[in-house]
XYZ file of C-alpha atoms in Angstrom:
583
model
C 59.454 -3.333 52.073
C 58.209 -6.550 50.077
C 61.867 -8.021 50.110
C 63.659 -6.778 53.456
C 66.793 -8.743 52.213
C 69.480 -6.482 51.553
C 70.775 -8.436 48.443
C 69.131 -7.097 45.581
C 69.309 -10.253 43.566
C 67.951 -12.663 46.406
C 64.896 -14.358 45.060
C 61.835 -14.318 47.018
C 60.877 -17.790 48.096
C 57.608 -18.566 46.995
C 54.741 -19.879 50.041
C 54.262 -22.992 51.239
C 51.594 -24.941 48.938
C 48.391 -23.880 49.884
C 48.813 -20.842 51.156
C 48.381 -17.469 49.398
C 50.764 -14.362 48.779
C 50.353 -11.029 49.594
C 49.294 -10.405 46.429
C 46.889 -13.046 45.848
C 45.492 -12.187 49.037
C 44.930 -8.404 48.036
C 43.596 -10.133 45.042
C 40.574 -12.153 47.055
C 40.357 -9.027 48.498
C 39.179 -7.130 45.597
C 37.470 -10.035 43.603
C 35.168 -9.963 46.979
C 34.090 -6.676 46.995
C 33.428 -6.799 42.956
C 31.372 -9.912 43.543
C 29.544 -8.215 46.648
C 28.513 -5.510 44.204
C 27.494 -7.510 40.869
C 25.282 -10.217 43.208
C 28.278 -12.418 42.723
C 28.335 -12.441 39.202
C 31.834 -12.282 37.140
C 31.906 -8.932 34.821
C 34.482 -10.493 32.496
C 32.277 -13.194 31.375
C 29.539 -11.014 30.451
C 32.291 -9.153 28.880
C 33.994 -12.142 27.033
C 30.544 -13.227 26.107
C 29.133 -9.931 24.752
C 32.516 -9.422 23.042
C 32.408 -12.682 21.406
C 28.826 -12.051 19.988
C 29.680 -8.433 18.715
C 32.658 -9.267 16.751
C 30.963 -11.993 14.572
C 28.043 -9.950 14.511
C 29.975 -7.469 13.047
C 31.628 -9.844 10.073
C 28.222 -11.305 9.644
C 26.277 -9.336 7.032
C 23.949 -12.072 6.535
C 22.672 -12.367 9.996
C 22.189 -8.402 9.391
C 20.328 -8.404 6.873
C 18.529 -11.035 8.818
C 17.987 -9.373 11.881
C 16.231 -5.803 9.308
C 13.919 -8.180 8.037
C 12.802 -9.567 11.228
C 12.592 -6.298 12.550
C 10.201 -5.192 9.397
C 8.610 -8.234 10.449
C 8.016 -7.313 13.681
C 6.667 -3.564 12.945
C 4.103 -5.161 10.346
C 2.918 -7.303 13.375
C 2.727 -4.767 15.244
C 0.623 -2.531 12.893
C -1.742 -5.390 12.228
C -2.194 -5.036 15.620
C -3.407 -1.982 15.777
C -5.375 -2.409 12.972
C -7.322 -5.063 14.378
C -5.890 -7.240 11.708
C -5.102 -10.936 12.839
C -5.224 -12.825 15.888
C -3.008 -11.113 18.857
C -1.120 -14.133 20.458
C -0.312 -11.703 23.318
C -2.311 -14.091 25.679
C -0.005 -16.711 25.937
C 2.061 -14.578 27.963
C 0.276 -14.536 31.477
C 1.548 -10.784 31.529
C -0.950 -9.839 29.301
C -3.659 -12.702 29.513
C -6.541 -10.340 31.083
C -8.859 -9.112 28.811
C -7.165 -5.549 29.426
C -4.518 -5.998 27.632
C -6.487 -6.974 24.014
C -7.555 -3.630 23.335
C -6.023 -0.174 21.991
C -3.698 0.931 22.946
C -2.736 -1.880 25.014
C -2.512 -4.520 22.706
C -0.546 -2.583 21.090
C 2.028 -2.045 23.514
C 2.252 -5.763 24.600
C 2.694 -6.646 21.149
C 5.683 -4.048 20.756
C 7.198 -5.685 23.614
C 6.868 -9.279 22.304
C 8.258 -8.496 19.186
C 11.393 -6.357 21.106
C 12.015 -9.188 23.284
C 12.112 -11.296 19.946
C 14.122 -9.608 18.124
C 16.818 -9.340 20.572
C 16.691 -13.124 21.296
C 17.277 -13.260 17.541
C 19.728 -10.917 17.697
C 21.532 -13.293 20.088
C 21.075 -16.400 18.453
C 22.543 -18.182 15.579
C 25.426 -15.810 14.924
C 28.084 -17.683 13.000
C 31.124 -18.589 14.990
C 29.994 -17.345 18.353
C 30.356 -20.186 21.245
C 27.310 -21.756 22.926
C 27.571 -20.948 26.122
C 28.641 -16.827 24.856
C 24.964 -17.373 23.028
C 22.992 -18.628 25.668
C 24.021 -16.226 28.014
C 24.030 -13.091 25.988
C 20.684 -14.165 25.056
C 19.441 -14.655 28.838
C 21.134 -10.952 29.776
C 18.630 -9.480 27.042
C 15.780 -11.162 27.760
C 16.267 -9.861 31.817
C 16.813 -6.490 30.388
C 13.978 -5.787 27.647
C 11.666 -7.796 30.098
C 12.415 -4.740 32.828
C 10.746 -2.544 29.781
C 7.776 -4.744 29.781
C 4.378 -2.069 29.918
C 2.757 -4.556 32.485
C 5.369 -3.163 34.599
C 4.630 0.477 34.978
C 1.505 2.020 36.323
C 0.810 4.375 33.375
C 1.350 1.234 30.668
C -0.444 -1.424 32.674
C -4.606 -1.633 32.103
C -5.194 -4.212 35.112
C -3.204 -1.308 37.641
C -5.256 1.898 35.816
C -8.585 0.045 36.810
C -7.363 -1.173 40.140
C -6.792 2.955 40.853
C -9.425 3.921 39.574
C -11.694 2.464 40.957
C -10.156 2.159 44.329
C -9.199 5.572 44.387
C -5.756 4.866 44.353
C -5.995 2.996 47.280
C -3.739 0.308 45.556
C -0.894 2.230 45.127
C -1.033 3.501 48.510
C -1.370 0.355 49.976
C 1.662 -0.735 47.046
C 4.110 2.359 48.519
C 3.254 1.076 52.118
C 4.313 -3.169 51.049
C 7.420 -1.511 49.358
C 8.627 0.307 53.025
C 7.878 -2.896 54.777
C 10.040 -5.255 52.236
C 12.987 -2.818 52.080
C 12.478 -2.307 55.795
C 12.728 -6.259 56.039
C 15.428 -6.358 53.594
C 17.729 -3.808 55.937
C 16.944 -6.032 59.085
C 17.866 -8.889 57.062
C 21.303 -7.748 56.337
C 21.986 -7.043 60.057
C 20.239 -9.852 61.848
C 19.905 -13.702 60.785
C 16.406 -14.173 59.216
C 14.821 -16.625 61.715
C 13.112 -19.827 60.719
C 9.360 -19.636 59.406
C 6.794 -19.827 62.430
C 4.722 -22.918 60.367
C 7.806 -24.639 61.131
C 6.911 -27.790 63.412
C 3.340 -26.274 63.905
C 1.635 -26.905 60.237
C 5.260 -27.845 58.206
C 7.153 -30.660 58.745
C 4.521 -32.694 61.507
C 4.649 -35.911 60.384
C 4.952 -37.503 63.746
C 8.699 -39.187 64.580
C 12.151 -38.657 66.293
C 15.353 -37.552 65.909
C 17.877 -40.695 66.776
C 20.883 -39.440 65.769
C 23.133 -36.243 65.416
C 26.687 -35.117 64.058
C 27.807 -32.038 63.481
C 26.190 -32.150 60.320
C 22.761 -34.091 60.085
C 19.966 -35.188 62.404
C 18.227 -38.507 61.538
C 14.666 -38.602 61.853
C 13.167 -41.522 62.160
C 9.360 -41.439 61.484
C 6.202 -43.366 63.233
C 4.697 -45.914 62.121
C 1.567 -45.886 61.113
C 0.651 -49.562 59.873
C 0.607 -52.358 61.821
C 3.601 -54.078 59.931
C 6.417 -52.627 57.309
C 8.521 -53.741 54.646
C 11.831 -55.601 55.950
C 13.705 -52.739 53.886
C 13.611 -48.920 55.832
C 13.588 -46.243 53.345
C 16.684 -43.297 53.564
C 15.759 -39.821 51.837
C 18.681 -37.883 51.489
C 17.392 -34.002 50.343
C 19.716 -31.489 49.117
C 21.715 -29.272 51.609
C 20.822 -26.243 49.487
C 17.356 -25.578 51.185
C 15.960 -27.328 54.813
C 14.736 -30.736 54.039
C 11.107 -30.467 54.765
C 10.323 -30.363 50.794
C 9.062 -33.377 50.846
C 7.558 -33.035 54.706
C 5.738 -29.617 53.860
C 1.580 -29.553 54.589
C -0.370 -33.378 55.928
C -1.842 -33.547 52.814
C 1.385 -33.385 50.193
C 3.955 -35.028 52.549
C 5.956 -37.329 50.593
C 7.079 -39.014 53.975
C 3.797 -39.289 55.190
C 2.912 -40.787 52.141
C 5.163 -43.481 52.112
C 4.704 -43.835 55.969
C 1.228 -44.824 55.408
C 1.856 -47.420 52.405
C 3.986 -49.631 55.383
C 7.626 -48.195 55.343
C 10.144 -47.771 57.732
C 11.077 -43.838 56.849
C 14.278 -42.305 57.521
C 15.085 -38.385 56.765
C 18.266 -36.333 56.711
C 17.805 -33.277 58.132
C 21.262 -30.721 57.968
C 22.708 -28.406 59.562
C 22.518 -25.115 58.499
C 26.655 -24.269 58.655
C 28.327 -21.083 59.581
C 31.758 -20.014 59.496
C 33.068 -22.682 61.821
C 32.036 -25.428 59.094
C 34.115 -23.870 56.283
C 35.862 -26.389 56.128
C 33.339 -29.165 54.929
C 33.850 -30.950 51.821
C 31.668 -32.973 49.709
C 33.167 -35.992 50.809
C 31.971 -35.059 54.743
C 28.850 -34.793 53.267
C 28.831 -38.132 52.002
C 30.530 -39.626 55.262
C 28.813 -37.551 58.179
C 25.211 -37.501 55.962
C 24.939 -40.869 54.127
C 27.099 -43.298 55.329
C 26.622 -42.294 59.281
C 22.769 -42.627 58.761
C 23.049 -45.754 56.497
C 24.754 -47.342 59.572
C 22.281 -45.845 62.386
C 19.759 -47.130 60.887
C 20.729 -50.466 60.097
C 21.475 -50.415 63.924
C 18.032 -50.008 64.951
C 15.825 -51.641 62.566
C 18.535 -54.747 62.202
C 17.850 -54.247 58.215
C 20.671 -55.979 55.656
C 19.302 -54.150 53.393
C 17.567 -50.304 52.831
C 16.192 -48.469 49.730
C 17.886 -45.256 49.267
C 16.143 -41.919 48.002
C 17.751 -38.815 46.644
C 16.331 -35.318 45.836
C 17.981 -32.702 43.416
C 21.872 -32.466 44.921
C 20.668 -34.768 47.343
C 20.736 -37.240 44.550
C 23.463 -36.343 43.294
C 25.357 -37.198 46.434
C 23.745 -40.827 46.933
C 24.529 -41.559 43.399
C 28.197 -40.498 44.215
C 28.385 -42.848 47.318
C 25.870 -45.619 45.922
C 28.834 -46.151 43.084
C 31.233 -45.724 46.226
C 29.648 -48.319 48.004
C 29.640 -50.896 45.392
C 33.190 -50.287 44.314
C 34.084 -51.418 47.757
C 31.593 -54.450 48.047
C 29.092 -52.689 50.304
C 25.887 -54.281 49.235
C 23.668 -52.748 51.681
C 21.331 -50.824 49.473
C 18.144 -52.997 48.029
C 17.495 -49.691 45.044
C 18.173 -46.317 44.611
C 15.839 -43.211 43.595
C 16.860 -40.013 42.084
C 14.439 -37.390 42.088
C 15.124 -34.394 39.817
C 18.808 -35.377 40.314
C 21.766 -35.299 37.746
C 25.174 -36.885 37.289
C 25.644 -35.905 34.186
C 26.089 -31.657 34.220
C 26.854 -30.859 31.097
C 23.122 -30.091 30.129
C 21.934 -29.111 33.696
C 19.725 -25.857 32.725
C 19.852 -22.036 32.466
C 22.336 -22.928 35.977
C 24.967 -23.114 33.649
C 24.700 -19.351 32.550
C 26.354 -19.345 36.288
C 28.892 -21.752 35.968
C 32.399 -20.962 34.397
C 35.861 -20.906 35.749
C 35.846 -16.867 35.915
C 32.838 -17.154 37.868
C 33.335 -20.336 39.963
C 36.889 -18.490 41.068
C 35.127 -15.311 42.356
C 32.384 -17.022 44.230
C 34.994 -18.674 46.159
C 37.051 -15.187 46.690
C 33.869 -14.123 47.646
C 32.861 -17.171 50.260
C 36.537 -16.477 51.677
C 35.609 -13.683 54.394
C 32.700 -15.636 55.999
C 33.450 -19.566 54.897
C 30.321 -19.830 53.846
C 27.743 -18.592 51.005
C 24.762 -17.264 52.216
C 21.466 -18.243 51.567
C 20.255 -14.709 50.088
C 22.856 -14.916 47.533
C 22.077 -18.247 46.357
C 18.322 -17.630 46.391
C 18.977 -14.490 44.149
C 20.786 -16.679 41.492
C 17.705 -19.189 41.144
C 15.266 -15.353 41.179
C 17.205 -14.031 38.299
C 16.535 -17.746 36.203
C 12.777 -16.917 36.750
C 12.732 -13.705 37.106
C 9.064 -13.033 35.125
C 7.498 -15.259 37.813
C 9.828 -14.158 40.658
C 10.925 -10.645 40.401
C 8.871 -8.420 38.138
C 5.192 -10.460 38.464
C 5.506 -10.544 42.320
C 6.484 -7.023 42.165
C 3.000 -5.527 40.232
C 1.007 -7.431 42.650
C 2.976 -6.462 45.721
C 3.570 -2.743 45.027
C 1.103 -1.326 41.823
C -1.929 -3.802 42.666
C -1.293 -3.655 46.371
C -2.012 -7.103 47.429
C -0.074 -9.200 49.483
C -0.166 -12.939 47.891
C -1.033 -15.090 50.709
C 2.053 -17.632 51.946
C 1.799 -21.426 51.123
C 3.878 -24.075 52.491
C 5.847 -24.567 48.925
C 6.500 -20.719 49.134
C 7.456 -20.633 53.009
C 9.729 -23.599 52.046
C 10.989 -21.501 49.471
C 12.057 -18.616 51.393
C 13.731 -21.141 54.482
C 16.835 -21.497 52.546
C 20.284 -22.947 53.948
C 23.934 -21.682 53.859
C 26.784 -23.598 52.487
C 30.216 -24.492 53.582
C 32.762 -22.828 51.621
C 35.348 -25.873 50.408
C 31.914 -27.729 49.795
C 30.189 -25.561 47.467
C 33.489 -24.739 45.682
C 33.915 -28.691 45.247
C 30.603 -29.061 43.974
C 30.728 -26.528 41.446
C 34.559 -27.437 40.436
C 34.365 -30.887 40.638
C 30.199 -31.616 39.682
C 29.585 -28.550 37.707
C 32.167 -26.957 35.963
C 34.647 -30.419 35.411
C 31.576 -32.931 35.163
C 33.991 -35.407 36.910
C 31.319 -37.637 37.695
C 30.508 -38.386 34.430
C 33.753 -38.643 33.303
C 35.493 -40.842 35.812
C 37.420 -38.726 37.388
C 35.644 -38.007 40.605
C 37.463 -40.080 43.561
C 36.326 -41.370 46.964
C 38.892 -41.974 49.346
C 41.817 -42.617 46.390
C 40.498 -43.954 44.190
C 38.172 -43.113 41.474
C 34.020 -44.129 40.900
C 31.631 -44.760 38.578
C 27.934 -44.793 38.005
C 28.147 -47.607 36.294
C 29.504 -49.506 38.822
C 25.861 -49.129 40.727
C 24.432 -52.576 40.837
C 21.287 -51.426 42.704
C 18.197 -51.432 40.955
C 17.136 -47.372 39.878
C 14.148 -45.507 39.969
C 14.616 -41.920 38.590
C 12.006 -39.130 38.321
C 12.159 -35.779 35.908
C 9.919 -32.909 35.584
C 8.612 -31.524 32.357
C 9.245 -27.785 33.439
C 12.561 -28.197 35.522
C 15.302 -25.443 35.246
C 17.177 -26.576 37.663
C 17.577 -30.203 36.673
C 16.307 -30.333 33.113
C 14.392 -33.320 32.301
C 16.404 -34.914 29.347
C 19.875 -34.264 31.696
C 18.116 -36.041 34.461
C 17.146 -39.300 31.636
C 21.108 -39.140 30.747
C 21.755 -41.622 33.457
C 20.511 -44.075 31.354
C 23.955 -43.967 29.958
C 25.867 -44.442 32.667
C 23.646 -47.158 34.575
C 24.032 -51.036 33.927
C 21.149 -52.147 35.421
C 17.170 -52.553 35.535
C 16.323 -48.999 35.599
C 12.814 -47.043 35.555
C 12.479 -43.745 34.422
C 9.273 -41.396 35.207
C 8.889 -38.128 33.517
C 5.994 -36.120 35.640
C 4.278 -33.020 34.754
C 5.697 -29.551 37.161
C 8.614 -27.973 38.011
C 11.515 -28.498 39.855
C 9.788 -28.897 43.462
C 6.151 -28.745 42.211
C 6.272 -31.593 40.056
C 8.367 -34.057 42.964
C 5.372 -32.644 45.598
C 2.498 -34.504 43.586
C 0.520 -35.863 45.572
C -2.240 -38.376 44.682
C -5.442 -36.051 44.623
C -3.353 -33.104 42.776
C -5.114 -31.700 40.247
C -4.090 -31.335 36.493
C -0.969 -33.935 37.051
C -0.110 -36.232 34.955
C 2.983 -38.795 34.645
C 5.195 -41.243 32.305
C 6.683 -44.177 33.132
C 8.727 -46.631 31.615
C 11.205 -49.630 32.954
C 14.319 -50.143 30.746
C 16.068 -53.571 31.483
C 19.763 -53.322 32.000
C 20.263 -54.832 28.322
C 17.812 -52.994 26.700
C 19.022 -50.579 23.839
C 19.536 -46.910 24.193
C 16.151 -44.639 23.653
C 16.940 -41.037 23.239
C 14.631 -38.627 25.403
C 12.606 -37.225 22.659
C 12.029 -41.085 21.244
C 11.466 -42.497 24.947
C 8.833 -39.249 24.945
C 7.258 -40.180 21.690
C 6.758 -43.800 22.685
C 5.244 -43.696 26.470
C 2.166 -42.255 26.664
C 1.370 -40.538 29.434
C -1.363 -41.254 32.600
C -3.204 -39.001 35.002
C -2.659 -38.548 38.369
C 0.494 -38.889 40.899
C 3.727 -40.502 40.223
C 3.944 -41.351 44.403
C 1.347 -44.516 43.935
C 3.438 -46.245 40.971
C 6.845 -45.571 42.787
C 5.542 -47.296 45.736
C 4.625 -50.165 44.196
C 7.780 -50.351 42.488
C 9.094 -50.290 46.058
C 6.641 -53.138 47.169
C 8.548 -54.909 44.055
C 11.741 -54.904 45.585
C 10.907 -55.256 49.161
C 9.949 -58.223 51.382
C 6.774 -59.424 53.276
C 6.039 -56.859 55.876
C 7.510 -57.382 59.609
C 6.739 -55.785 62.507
C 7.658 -52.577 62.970
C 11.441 -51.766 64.762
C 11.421 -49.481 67.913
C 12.330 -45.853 67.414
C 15.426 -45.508 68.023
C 17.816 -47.793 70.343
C 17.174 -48.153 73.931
C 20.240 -46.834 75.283
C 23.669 -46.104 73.417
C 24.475 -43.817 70.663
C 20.695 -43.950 68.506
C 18.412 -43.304 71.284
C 15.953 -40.974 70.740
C 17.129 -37.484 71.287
C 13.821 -35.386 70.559
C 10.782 -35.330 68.920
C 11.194 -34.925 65.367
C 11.645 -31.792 62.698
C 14.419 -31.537 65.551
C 16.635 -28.849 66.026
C 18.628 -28.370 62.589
C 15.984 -26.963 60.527
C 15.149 -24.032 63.010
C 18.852 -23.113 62.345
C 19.274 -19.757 61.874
């Protein structure tokens, strides 16, 4: 029995703080296996959402009447289609940009499609009463769905796959059938064994020549070689995010962002982390700060005998040096001579179709589902960030791969891509409770040690980069921090995505950048006007941030030694090290 007391009137004495009931337990238990079956995503806020939306739908005769003339709308586009009446602006869509798809009945059929998937996004938006976030998500659950209707999909719709089988003898779809077996074979492995790291690893990825001089149980430093003949007084940290192995901005010779700054006379550091199990459950983000930043701020002031370092932050990387930049100045600690965010926010509130993700319904089950193993694994995260692109990720991969039958030749961004990273269960829950879901950052209420920080209390100079086509870190969330930032600050917005437009190197093709410097008394520009008033250049952003480096460095010195002598920064191995082959 529950209650063994034989009084039936005794009260049952609720647990110690912290620790769960029976019931609560049996709870976890089932939110677990729900989330282990949805992909980790919460029914009842699809629910809440798509009941929301229905019942103002439902009092909203307007938008109905609304929604049967944009569906007339749509049918008369579609029959001047056919008719050959009118441009068919199918082609934007890269689904349907071949030549194939522009005549009968194929046009046809794409432009059906296009005017489905806008009528449901209609549908979706602008219904009086119904919340934002209810919107944006109902309207990002039909686009997923219509788009799995999409006739570039299916063999019998698709003109590109007809002639591929045709006149291969349907060689393609054999070969397709045979690419399916090996990625579900590869899939089942996956589930039983730990994927190992990619083979490019240390070979072609990640070579810029250096060591590792220091490891904790959560980060190797790598310190890299010099390649000049003297560097700037002030090493350079680069603190990437622990969501994906840090060789981002290490990936092929010729688009290293460390070997690019290597070679213009720095001192380069690089955080490389671990890639945690079960044991590490416990890890919050404040271990993250401690163990990552603040051990290697202090290593490598001990071997380079620097007062002073630049500091450089990608996506939640960023996020975590702007967290203990503000920490350090609160407390006096002076030791940082700028600090660069690259694709990084403080500021969540506006941080992308990411938030579709974020409630407190879903937060809650992630964590019941992170409770068995302490950690979330990479697959599920990496499924998450599919589903946000899933044209580009999911169903275009999956025509090539299977109807087309070819196999789309690896590149380092893509075998990056696939090397992703586990994370500690108490830290991703604090990051999406505290960063996420609470914005406490931006609203003073995120503490270090006890007491609370502030961006504003930064008093490092800040160099901040967006990209035009981010959804993970939308560009005008990224240029928030000009709110929260009382000093000289310079803000670049450069052409790509997420990790395509931070990998730029000089030499890139098509790539183009804006930059302006706003003085820490300057007036408030909002994104669009900021936009409107810079124009833009071509080329790389890497060659104007580094001489905004030179600009707050001092006269090149001779290089320090790699790593200490003897003590507790010698040299340990040659550098990527050991973390990133983690499995």
């Amino acid at each position: 029995m529950l209650n063994p007391s034989s009084d039936p009137t005794a009260t049952i004495k609720a647990p110690p703080e912290g620790e769960s009931t029976l019931y609560e337990t049996i709870d976890r238990i089932v939110h677990a296996g729900v989330a282990r079956s949805t992909l980790g995503l919460a029914p009842s806020v699809l629910g809440e959402a798509w009941m929301d939306w229905a019942i103002h739908l439902a009092i909203s005769p307007g938008k109905q009447l609304n929604l049967v003339e944009s569906a007339l709308r749509g049918n008369m586009a579609i029959w001047h289609t056919a008719l050959g009446i009118g441009a068919n602006d199918d082609a934007e869509d890269r689904r349907f940009a071949d030549d194939a798809w522009q005549v009968l009945p194929f046009n046809v059929w794409s432009q059906a499609h296009r005017q489905t998937w806008q009528w449901w996004q209609d549908a979706m938006s602008q219904v009086h009463g119904v919340s934002p976030e209810h919107e944006n998500l109902m309207a990002f659950v039909t686009s997923l769905v219509v788009d799995t209707t999409a006739p570039s999909n299916f063999p019998a719709t698709n003109p590109e796959v007809m002639s591929a089988t045709v006149s291969e003898k349907g060689q393609n779809l054999v070969r397709g059938a045979q690419h399916l077996l090996e990625d579900l074979r590869r899939m089942g492995e996956t589930a039983k064994t730990v994927t190992p790291p990619p083979p490019e690893v240390g070979h072609t990825l990640a070579v810029t020549p250096g060591k590792v001089i220091f490891r904790n149980a959560l980060i190797e430093l790598i310190q890299y070689t010099p390649t000049t003949g003297s560097v700037h007084p002030e090493p350079i940290l680069i603190v990437p995010a622990w969501i994906m192995k840090y060789y981002i901005l290490d990936l092929s010779p010729g688009n290293s962002f460390v070997r690019f700054l290597v070679g213009q006379g720095y001192s380069v550091f690089m955080l490389s982390w671990t890639n945690p199990g079960a044991d590490k459950r416990d890890l919050g983000m404040d271990d993250y700060r401690r163990l990552g930043i603040m051990d290697a701020v202090d290593a490598i002031q001990a071997i380079t005998q620097a007062s002073r370092l630049h500091a450089v932050g990608y996506c939640l990387g960023g996020s975590l040096l702007a967290i203990a930049a503000a920490a350090m100045s609160r407390d006096g600690d002076d030791r940082l001579a700028s600090v660069s965010l690259l694709a990084a926010q403080v500021d969540f509130t506006e941080a992308g179709e990411l938030r579709l993700f974020i409630s407190d319904s879903q937060v809650t089950l992630i964590e019941d589902m992170m409770a068995d193993k302490g950690y979330l694994s990479s697959d599920q995260m990496a499924g998450t960030f599919a589903l946000l692109r899933a044209r580009d990720l999911i169903w275009t991969p999956a025509v090539k791969h299977y109807l087309l039958g070819q196999r789309r030749h690896s590149f380092d961004l893509m075998i990056w891509n696939s090397d992703a990273t586990r994370m500690p269960a108490r830290m991703h829950s604090e990051y999406l409770r505290r960063l996420f879901l609470n914005n406490d950052l931006a609203e003073g209420h995120y503490h270090v040690g006890d007491k609370a920080i502030s961006i504003s209390d930064i008093r490092a100079p800040i160099f901040a980069v967006g990209t035009e086509d981010d959804h993970v870190a939308p560009w005008h969330s990224v240029y928030k921090l000009h709110l929260f930032v009382d000093v000289d600050m310079t803000f670049v917005l450069t052409s790509g995505g997420h990790n395509a437009g931070i990998v730029s190197e000089p030499g890139h093709q098509h790539r183009h950048f804006r930059i302006a410097d706003t003085a820490a008394n300057a007036a408030f520009r909002d994104p669009d006007e900021w936009l409107a008033d810079v124009a833009p250049q071509d080329g790389s952003w890497w060659p104007a941030f580094a001489s905004w480096l030179d600009g707050h460095s001092g006269t090149p010195v001779s290089p320090p030694p790699m790593g200490a002598s003897t003590g507790r920064y010698v040299a340990l191995c040659d550098a990527p090290g050991s973390y990133v082959l983690q499995t």
